Structures are given as C-alpha cells and as structure tokens.
CSV table of C-alpha atoms and ligand atoms in Angstrom, one decimal:
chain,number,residue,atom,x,y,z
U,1,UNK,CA,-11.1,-39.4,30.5
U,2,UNK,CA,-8.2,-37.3,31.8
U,3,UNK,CA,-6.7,-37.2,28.4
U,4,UNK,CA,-9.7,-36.4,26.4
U,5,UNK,CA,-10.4,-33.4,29.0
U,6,UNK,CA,-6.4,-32.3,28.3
U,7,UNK,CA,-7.5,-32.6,24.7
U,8,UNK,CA,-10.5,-30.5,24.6
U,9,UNK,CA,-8.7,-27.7,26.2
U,10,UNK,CA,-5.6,-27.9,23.8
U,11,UNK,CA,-7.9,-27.3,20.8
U,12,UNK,CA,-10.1,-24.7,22.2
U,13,UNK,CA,-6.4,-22.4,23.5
U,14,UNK,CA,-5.4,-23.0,19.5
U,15,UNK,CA,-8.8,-21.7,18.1
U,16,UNK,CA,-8.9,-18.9,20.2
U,17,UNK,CA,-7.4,-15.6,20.5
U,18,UNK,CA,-8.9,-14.1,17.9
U,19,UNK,CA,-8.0,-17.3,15.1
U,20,UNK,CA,-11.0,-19.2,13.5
U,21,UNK,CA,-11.2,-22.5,11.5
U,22,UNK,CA,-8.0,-24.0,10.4
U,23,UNK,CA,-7.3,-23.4,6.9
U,24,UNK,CA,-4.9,-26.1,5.5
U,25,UNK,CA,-2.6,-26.1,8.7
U,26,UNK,CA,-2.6,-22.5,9.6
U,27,UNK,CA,-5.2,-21.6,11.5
U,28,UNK,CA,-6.5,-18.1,9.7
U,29,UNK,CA,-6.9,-14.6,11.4
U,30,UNK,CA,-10.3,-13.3,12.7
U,31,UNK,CA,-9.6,-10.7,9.8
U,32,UNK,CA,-11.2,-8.5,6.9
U,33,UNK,CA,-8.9,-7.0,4.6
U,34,UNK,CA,-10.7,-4.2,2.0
U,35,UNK,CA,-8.6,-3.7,-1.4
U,36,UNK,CA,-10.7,-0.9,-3.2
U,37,UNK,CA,-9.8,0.1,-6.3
U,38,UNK,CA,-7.9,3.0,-5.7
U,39,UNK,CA,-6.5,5.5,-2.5
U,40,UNK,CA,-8.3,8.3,-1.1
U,41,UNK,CA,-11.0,9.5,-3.5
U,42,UNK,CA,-14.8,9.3,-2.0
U,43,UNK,CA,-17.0,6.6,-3.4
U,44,UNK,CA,-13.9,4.1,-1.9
U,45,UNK,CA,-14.1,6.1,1.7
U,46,UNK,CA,-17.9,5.7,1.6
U,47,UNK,CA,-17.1,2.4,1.1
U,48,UNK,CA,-14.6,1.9,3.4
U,49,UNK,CA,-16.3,4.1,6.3
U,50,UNK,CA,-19.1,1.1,5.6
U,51,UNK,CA,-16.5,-1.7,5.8
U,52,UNK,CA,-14.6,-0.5,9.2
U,53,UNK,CA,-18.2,-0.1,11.3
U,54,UNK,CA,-19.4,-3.4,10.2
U,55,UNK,CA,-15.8,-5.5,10.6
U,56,UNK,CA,-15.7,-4.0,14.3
U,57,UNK,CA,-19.3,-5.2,15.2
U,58,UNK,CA,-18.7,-8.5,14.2
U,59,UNK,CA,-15.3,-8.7,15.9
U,60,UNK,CA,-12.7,-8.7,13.2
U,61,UNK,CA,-9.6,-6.9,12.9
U,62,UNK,CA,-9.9,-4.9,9.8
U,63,UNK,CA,-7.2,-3.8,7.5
U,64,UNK,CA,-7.3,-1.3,4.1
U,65,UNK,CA,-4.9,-1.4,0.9
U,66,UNK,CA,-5.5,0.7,-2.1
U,67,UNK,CA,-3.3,1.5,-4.9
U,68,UNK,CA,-2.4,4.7,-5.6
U,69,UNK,CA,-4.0,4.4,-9.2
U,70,UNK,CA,-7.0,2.6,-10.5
U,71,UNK,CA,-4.9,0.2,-12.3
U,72,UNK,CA,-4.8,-3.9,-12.1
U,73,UNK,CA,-1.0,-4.1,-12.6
U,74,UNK,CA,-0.7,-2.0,-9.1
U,75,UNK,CA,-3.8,-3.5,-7.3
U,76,UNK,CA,-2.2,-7.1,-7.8
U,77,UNK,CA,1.0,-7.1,-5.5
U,78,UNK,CA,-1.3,-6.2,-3.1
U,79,UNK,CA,-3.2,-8.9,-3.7
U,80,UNK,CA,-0.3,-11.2,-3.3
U,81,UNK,CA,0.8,-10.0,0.1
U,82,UNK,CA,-2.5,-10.0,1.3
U,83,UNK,CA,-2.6,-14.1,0.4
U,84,UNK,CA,0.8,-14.0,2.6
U,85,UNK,CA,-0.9,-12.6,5.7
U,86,UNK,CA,-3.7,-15.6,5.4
U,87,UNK,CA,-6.9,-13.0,6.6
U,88,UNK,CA,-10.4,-15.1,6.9
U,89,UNK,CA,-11.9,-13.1,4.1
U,90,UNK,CA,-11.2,-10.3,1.3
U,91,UNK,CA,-13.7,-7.7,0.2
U,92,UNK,CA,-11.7,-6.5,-3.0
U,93,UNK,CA,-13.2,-4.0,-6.0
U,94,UNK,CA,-10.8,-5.7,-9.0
U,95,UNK,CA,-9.7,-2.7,-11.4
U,96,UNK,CA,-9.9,-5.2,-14.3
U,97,UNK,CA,-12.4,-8.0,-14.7
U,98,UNK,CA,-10.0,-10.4,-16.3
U,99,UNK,CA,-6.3,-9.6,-14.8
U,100,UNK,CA,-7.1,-10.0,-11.6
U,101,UNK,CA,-8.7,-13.5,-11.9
U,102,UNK,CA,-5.5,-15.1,-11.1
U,103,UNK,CA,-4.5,-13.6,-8.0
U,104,UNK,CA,-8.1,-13.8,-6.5
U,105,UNK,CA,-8.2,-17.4,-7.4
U,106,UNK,CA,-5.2,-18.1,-5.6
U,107,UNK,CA,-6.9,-15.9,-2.5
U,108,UNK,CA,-9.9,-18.6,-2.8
U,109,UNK,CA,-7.5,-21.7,-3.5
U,110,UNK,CA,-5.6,-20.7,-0.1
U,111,UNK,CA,-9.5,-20.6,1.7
U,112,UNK,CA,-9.8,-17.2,2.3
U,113,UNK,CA,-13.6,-16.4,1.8
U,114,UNK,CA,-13.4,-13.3,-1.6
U,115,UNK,CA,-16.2,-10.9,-1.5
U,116,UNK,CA,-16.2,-8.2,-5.0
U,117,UNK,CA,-17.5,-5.1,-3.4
U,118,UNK,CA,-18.1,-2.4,-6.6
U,119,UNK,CA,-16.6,-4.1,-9.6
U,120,UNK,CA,-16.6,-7.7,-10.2
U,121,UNK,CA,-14.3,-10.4,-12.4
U,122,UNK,CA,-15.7,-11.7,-15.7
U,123,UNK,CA,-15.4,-15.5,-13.9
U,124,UNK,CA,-18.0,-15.5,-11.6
U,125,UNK,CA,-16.8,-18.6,-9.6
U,126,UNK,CA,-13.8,-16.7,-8.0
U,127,UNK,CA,-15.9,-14.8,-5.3
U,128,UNK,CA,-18.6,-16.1,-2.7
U,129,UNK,CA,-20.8,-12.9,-3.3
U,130,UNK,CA,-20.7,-9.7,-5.2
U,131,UNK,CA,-22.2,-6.4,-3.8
U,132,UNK,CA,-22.5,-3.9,-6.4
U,133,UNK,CA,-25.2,-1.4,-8.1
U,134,UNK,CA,-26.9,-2.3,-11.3
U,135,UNK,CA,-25.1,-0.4,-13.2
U,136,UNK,CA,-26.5,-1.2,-16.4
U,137,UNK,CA,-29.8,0.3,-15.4
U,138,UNK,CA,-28.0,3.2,-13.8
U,139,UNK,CA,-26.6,4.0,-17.3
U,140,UNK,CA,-30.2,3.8,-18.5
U,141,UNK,CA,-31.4,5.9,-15.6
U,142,UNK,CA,-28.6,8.2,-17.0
U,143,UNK,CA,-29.7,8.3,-20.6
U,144,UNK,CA,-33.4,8.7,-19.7
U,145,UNK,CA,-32.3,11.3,-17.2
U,146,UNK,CA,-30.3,13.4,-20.2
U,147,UNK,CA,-32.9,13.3,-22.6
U,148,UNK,CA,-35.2,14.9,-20.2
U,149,UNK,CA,-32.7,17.6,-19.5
U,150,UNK,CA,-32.4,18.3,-22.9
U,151,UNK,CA,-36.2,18.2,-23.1
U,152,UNK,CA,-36.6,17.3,-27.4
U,153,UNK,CA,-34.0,19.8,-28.7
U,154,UNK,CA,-31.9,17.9,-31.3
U,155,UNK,CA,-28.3,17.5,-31.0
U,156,UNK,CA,-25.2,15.2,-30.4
U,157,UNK,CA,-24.7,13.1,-27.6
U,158,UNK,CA,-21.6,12.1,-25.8
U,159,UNK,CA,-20.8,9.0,-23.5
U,160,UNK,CA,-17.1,9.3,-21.2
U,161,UNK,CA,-15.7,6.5,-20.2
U,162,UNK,CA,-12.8,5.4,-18.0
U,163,UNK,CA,-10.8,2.1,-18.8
U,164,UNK,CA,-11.9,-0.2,-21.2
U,165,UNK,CA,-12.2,-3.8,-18.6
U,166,UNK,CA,-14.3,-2.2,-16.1
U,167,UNK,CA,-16.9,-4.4,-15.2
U,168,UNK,CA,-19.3,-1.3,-13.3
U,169,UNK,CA,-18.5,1.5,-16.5
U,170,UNK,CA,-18.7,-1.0,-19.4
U,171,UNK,CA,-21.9,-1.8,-17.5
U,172,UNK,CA,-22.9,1.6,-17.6
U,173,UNK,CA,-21.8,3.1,-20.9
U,174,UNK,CA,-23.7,-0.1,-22.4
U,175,UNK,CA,-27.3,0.8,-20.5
U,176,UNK,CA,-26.9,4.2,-21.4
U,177,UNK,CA,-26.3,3.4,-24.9
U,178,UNK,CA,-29.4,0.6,-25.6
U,179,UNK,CA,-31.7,3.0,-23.8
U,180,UNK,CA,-30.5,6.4,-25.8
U,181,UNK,CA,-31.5,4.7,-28.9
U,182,UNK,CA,-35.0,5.0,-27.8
U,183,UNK,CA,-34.8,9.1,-28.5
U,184,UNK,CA,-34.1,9.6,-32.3
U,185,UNK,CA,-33.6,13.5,-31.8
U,186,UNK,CA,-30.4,12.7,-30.0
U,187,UNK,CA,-27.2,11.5,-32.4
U,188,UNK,CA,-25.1,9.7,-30.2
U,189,UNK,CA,-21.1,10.1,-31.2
U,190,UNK,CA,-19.8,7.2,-29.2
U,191,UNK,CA,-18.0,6.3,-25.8
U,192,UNK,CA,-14.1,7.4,-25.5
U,193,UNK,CA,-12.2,6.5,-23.2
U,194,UNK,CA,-10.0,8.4,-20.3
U,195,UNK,CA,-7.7,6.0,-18.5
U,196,UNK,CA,-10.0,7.4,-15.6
U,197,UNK,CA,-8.2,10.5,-16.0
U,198,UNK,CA,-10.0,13.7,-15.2
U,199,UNK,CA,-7.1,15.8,-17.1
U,200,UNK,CA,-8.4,13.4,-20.4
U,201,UNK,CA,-11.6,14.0,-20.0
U,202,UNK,CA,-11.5,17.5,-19.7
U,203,UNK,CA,-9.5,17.6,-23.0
U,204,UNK,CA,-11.8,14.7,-24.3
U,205,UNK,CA,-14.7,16.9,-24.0
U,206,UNK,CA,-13.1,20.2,-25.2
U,207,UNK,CA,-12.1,17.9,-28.4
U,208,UNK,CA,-15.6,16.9,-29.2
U,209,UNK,CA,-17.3,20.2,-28.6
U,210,UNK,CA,-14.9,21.7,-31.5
U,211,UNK,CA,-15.8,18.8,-33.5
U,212,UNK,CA,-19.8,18.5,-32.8
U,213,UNK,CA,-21.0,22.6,-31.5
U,214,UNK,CA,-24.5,20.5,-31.8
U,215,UNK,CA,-23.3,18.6,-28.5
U,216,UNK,CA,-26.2,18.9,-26.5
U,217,UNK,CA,-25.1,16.3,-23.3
U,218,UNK,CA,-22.8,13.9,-22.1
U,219,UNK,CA,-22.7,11.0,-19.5
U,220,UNK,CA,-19.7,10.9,-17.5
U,221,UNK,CA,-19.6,7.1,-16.1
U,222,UNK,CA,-17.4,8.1,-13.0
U,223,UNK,CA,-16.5,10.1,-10.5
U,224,UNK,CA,-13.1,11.3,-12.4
U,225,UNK,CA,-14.6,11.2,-15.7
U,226,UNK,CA,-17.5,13.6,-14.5
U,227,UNK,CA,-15.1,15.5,-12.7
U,228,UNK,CA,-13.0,16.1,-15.5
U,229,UNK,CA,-16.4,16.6,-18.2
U,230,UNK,CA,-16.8,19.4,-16.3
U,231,UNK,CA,-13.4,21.2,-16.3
U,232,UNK,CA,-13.7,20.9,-19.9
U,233,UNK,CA,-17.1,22.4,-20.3
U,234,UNK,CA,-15.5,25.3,-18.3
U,235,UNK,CA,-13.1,26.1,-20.3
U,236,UNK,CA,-14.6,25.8,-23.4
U,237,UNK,CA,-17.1,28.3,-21.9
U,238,UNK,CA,-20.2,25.9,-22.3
U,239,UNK,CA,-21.2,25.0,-18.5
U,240,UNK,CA,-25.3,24.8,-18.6
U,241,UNK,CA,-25.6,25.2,-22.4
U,242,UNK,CA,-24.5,21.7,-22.4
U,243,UNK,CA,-26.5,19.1,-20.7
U,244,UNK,CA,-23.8,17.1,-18.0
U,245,UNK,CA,-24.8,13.7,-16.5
U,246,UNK,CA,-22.4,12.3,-14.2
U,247,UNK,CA,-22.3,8.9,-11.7
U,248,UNK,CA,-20.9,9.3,-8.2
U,249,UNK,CA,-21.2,11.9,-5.5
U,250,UNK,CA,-18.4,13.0,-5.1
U,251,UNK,CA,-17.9,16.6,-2.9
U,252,UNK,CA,-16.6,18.2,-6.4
U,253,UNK,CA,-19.5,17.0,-8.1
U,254,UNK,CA,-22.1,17.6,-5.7
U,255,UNK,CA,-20.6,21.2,-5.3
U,256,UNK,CA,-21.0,21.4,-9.3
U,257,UNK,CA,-24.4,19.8,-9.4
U,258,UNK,CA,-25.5,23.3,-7.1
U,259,UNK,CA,-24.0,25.4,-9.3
U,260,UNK,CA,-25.0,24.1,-12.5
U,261,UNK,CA,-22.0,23.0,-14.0
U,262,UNK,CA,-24.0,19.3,-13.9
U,263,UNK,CA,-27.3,18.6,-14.4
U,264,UNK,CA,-27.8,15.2,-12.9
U,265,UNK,CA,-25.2,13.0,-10.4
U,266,UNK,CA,-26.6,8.9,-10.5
U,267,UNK,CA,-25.5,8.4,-7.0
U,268,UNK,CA,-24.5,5.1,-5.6
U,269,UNK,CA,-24.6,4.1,-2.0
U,270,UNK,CA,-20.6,3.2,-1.6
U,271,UNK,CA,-21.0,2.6,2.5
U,272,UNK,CA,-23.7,-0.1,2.2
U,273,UNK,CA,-21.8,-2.1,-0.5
U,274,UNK,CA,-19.1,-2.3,2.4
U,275,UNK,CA,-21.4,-3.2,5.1
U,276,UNK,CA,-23.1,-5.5,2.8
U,277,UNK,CA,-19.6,-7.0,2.0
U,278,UNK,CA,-18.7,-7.9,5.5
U,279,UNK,CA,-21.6,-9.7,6.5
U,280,UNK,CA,-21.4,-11.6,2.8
U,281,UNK,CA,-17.8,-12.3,3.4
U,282,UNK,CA,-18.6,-13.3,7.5
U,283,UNK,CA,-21.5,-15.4,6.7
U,284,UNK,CA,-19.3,-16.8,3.8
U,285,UNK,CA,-16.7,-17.9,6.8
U,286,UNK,CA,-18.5,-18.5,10.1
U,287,UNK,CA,-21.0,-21.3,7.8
U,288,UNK,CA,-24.1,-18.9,7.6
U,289,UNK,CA,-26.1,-18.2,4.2
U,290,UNK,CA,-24.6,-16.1,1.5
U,291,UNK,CA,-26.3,-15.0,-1.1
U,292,UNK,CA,-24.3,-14.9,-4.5
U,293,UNK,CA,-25.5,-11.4,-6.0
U,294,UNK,CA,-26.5,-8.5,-3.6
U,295,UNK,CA,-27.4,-5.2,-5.6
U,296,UNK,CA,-27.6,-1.4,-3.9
U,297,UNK,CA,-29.6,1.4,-4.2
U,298,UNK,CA,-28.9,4.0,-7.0
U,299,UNK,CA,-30.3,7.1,-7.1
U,300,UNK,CA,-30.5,10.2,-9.3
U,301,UNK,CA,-29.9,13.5,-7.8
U,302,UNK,CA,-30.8,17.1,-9.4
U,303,UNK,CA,-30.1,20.8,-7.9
U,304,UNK,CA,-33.7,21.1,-6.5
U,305,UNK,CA,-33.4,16.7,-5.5
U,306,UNK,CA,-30.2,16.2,-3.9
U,307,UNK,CA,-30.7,14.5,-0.5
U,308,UNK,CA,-27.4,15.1,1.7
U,309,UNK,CA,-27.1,11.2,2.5
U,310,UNK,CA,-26.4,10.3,-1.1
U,311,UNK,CA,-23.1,12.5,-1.0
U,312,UNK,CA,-19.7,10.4,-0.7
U,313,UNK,CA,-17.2,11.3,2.3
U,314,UNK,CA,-13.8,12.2,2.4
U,315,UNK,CA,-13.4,10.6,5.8
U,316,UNK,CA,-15.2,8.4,8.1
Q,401,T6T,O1,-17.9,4.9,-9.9
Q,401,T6T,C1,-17.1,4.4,-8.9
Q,401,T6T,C2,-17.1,2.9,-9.0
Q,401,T6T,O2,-18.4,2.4,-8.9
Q,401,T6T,C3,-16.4,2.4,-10.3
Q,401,T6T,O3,-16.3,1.0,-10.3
Q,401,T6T,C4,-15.0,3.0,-10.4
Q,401,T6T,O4,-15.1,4.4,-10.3
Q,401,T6T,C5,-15.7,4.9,-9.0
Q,401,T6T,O5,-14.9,4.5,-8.0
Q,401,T6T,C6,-15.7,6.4,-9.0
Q,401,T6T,O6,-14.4,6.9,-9.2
C-alpha cells in the first residue's frame, strides 16, 4: 500500500509543473507556439494579440516566431526548431500549401497537436483544425463589391495577386474570378502576381493602366498587394477614377479607404482566428472536441461603412 502511495505521488511531481501528457518519453511543455506567416505587419498582430489573451487564460506559456518575409523557405527552420523545443501544440499560417507539408508532418509525427490559423496545407491530414475566412466567397464578395462601384460603366478589370501557393489568395483570386464572369460589361485581364511585394504591385498596376486606360477596378487580394495598388494608382494620377478593392485592414488601407484612394477593404477578423486557434489546438491536447474546419467572419467595409473593430492593430 506504502509503495503504491510512493508511486502515485512520483507520477503526479513528473506531470506537474507546468508539463502535460507524456509524448514518446518526454513529457511535453504546457506550451503554444504561433508561427504566422510573416513579422510585424497587422492582420498577423491581430492575430497574435488574439493568440496571447487566449494562451494565458488557459494557462499556457505562449511563444511567437515569424519570418522576416512571407516565404516557406524562411518559415521552415523555424518550424524545425520549434519541433526541437517539443511545445504541446502549434498554431502555424504555412506561407506555401505544399512546402511546408513536411516539416508540419514531422511537428504531428513528434505529437505536438498542429492548428493552421489563416492559410492552410493542400494535405488536409497534417493539422487537427484549420481556422480561417472563406476566402473564396470573400473574393466573390470582392467582385460583387467592384461591380457595384463601378455601377455598369464598361471597362477592364484587374485581379493582384501575391505568391502563386497561397492557399487564402489562390482562394480569393479564384471567387473573384467565377463570380466577375457574371457582369459582361466588365473585361477581366487576368491575375498577376507580386511576390507579395507592394513595390510590384505598384509598378504592376502602373504597367496595366498604360496598357488598358479602360481599367476601370482592380482587387488587391492582400494587405501588401492593396497597399501597393494603391501607390501605383497615385502615381499614375488615377486615385478614384479607378475603382480599388482591397482585402485586409490594415492602418494604411483603412487611412486610404477615408480618403478615397480605395473604394472597398474585405476585412477579416485576424484576432478571433487566433483565439479560435488556441482553444482548437487545447481541446486538440487536453482530449476535448475539435472541430476540423472553423471559418471567421468577413466583412466589407466602405468610407461611409467602416466599423473601427474591423481595423487590424499594430500592437496588442
Ligand atoms: O491577407 C492576409 C492573410 O489572410 C493572407 O493569407 C496573407 O496575407 C495577409 O497576411 C495580409 O498581408
């Protein structure tokens, strides 16, 4: 009886102290780490701002690493050193929906619970949930949105996109371009791409008004690819004549949605897709229900319909 009392107590000191479960020998940390998909820009501090409240409720030590670029071949050595420090879970927004399937997996294969927050991997058995916008029908909300800008005047029609791979923007350039079909006054030129660049897309735009002076809108799918639509339509002297539709909130774009350099801004809601991702990624660890697909809000703003709690933070 002695022994069996001495034994209890053994187990509960090495499950304690802030450990849980015992994941293949080690036991792992009462920890959430957040990989976004890149540093300091505002739909990822939403996100984060969302991430860091909800960890601390629930108890866990919370960590953040973002590359310095949108770009898989950066985001992935942090991957790898995350699976060195053995956290319970990973909320991660994977810049590429195939190159990062093998380092999640091997986050997964080592039993720490993966949660996609934002973007998600073309192999849907990688991650216990995904929490994300439908983004498909935010790029129809977008075309709909544009043609009732441009209110039946015909003219050319332009679609910016960011990297080719990206789950959320492929999502959204593909919406936008079933549903702009639907408006035969408007000739749609096609998606280029930026590299997520906002330096691109300015010149991107610039480029295409030379080449089409009938442009009469374009959909920026991002936050840097709106930012950058708009530079461009500055310096070619066309803010307001042409119709801009952007995604995101950013402070930059809510600042030119006021003045009328953009029309429209589809906003996202970044800091509930965090929230949402901790108490996916806890349930996912402590035994409780997840469910595989959670979807947020999306909402689209105008000058005279732009409710300050849809704008993205710089800080928390
Ligand atoms: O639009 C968001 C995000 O949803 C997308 O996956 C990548 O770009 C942003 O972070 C904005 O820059």
């Amino acid at each position: 009886m002695r022994v069996l009392a001495l034994l209890a107590v053994l187990v509960l000191t090495a499950c304690g102290g802030g450990q849980i479960g015992d994941t293949g020998g080690t036991a792992a940390k009462k920890k959430l780490v957040l990989i976004p998909g890149v540093a300091a820009e505002p739909f990822y501090i939403s996100m984060e701002c969302g991430f860091r409240e909800a960890a601390e409720a629930k108890g866990y030590e919370v960590d953040v690493q973002a590359p310095a670029k949108f770009d898989a071949t950066l985001q992935t050595p942090i991957v790898s050193g995350v699976l060195a420090d053995k956290p319970a879970g990973v909320l991660i927004a994977p810049t590429d929906d195939k190159a990062l399937a093998g380092p999640m997996r091997q986050l997964k294969d080592a039993g720490i619970k993966v949660v996609e927050v934002d973007t998600r991997l073309e192999d849907t058995s990688v991650a216990a949930s995904t929490i994300s916008s439908d983004n498909e029908q935010g790029g129809r909300l977008a075309a709909r949105t544009l043609a009732d800008l441009v209110g039946g005047k015909p003219g050319s029609v332009l679609v910016l996109n960011t990297k080719a791979g990206t789950s959320t923007t492929d999502a959204r350039a593909k919406g936008f371009e079933d549903e702009i079909t639907k408006y035969p006054d408007l000739k749609y030129v096609g998606q280029q791409y930026t590299d997520n660049e906002p330096d691109q897309a300015a010149s991107k735009v610039t480029a295409t008004l030379a080449a089409n002076p009938d442009l009469v809108g374009v959909f920026a799918t991002n936050l840097n690819t709106g930012e950058g639509a708009a530079t461009g339509l500055r310096n070619a002297g066309r803010t307001g004549a042409v119709n801009l539709v952007g995604f995101d909130a950013s402070p930059k774009q809510v600042q030119d949605l006021k003045s009328g350099v953009v029309q429209a801004l589809i906003a996202q809601d970044p800091a509930t897709i965090g929230r949402t991702g901790v108490e996916q990624a806890v349930a996912a660890i402590e035994g409780g229900s997840v469910r595989r697909d959670v979807q947020t809000e999306l909402v689209a703003l105008t000058k005279d319909k732009a409710d300050e709690k849809y704008f993205y933070r710089q800080k928390c």
